[in-house]
Structures are given as C-alpha cells and as structure tokens.
Amino acid sequence: MGVLCPPGLREAALAEDFDFKAFLARFGLDWQAVILKIRESVLEAREPEDGGSGAHSAMLQQPFMMSVDRLKVVKAAWVSAGGPVRQPWFSHVGSKTDVLSRIHTGLDEFKAKGLPCPTGLRRAVLAKGEF
C-alpha cells in the first residue's frame, strides 16, 4: 500500500512561488526530524559487526574533528597497505554522519579489495570514546 499524500501537497510542491519553510509549516512537516530519522537509519544500516550497538551514537556525540581523525587513521592504513590513493571515501567534507559513513566504507574496502587491514583497526576506530 502506498503512502497517503495530504490534500493539496502535490499542487503546492509544484507551484511557481514555492517557499520551502512555508510549505513545511502548511503541511505540518518537520524537516529537522526527517534529517534525524534519515541519519539514524543510515547508522543502523551501517552498524558494524564488532563495533557494539552504542558505538555510532557515542561517535555522533564526539567533536567533528575526532570523526575526521578516525577517517584519517583509516586512510593512513589504506595507503600503507598499498590501496589506491584516490578514493571517494577520503573526503572530509560534509556532516559528521557523512564522515562516519566514509569510515565504514573505507574499512569495508579493505576486504573488498583484498588488502590487509591492520589487526584490531576496525574495532579501535569504531570504539566508543577516544581511540
């Protein structure tokens, strides 16, 4: 069964004088709540097999630069293992959720590309608190 669309939503979304904030208010929509749900969904889908259930939420509470530092550690291990230097997941640009997703992508790439991942790296990088 499909999702019901509030009356007038389609017409309002296609109007020439579209105003994002007014549109959200008119239909009682909360964009920030949607963003949080999307982030939670992404993190649940990316839950590591050995990182523990609270690792992501704990990492989201840490400073952004700590997430970037975790990504840098994965990048350093990748390059040291002989991985190609140009990788889309190397970017530090974006939200903390984006960076955490790239950490997972990088860790997954070791196995996908047959590169040796240093023993304990995944667990250490995904651990709660400082690593």
XYZ file of C-alpha atoms in Angstrom:
131
model
C 0.000 0.000 0.000
C 1.278 3.452 -0.889
C 1.804 6.422 1.377
C -1.112 8.849 1.539
C -0.311 12.353 0.404
C -2.003 15.217 2.295
C -4.620 17.072 0.224
C -3.025 19.924 -1.731
C 0.550 18.716 -1.217
C 1.208 17.879 -4.869
C -0.119 21.205 -6.149
C 1.774 23.200 -3.514
C 5.051 21.380 -4.242
C 4.769 22.184 -7.949
C 3.704 25.820 -7.545
C 5.874 28.524 -9.092
C 6.007 30.539 -5.869
C 7.250 27.602 -3.819
C 8.529 28.618 -0.361
C 10.211 25.733 1.449
C 9.612 26.936 5.030
C 6.025 27.979 4.327
C 5.391 24.657 2.595
C 6.653 22.710 5.613
C 4.574 24.799 8.012
C 1.423 24.492 5.885
C 1.568 20.709 5.948
C 2.916 20.329 9.480
C 6.195 18.836 8.292
C 9.389 18.957 10.347
C 12.496 18.863 8.152
C 14.915 18.521 11.092
C 13.010 15.452 12.324
C 13.261 13.949 8.837
C 17.029 14.553 8.735
C 17.452 12.885 12.134
C 15.433 9.853 11.034
C 17.491 9.530 7.855
C 20.757 9.741 9.814
C 19.554 7.159 12.339
C 18.518 4.867 9.506
C 21.894 5.205 7.789
C 23.726 4.485 11.025
C 21.560 1.459 11.822
C 22.178 0.076 8.349
C 25.933 0.603 8.746
C 26.178 -0.927 12.244
C 29.469 -2.848 12.356
C 29.501 -6.493 13.302
C 32.085 -5.870 16.016
C 31.629 -2.214 16.989
C 28.859 -2.532 19.540
C 25.358 -1.115 19.406
C 26.176 2.228 21.029
C 29.341 2.978 19.080
C 27.673 5.166 16.457
C 25.559 7.216 18.816
C 28.609 7.747 21.008
C 30.669 8.791 17.982
C 27.946 11.234 16.936
C 28.319 12.949 20.309
C 32.055 13.478 19.827
C 33.584 16.542 18.172
C 33.532 16.560 14.377
C 37.318 16.667 14.164
C 37.575 13.437 16.149
C 35.499 11.754 13.413
C 37.824 13.263 10.814
C 40.819 11.940 12.756
C 39.279 8.453 12.766
C 38.872 8.699 8.993
C 42.495 9.833 8.656
C 43.640 6.718 10.547
C 41.676 4.506 8.126
C 43.151 6.424 5.170
C 46.684 6.040 6.533
C 46.188 2.283 6.972
C 44.698 2.060 3.464
C 47.591 3.830 1.759
C 50.150 1.922 3.865
C 48.531 -1.353 2.732
C 49.008 -0.324 -0.904
C 45.481 0.872 -1.578
C 44.908 3.358 -4.413
C 45.343 6.908 -3.158
C 42.331 8.441 -4.926
C 39.208 7.195 -3.145
C 35.781 8.875 -2.953
C 35.560 7.991 0.722
C 38.738 10.011 1.507
C 36.785 13.303 1.630
C 36.415 15.132 4.949
C 33.673 17.378 3.545
C 30.135 17.007 4.833
C 28.398 16.247 8.076
C 29.658 14.049 10.879
C 27.283 11.342 9.634
C 28.894 11.602 6.179
C 32.360 11.190 7.685
C 31.265 8.217 9.814
C 29.767 6.603 6.729
C 33.081 7.084 4.910
C 34.918 5.419 7.798
C 32.719 2.349 7.339
C 33.161 2.436 3.581
C 36.932 2.612 3.968
C 37.014 -0.271 6.419
C 34.779 -2.346 4.127
C 37.039 -1.597 1.158
C 39.988 -3.434 2.736
C 38.128 -6.716 2.416
C 36.546 -5.827 -0.938
C 39.953 -5.019 -2.482
C 41.812 -7.851 -0.731
C 44.088 -5.508 1.197
C 45.410 -6.403 4.643
C 43.691 -4.416 7.367
C 45.851 -3.993 10.489
C 44.723 -6.297 13.281
C 42.301 -4.512 15.582
C 41.952 -1.406 13.380
C 38.210 -1.795 12.803
C 37.471 -2.317 16.489
C 39.742 0.547 17.561
C 38.449 3.065 15.021
C 34.811 2.224 15.781
C 35.256 2.084 19.569
C 33.303 4.336 21.871
C 35.277 7.236 23.269
C 38.770 8.228 22.263
C 40.763 5.733 20.278
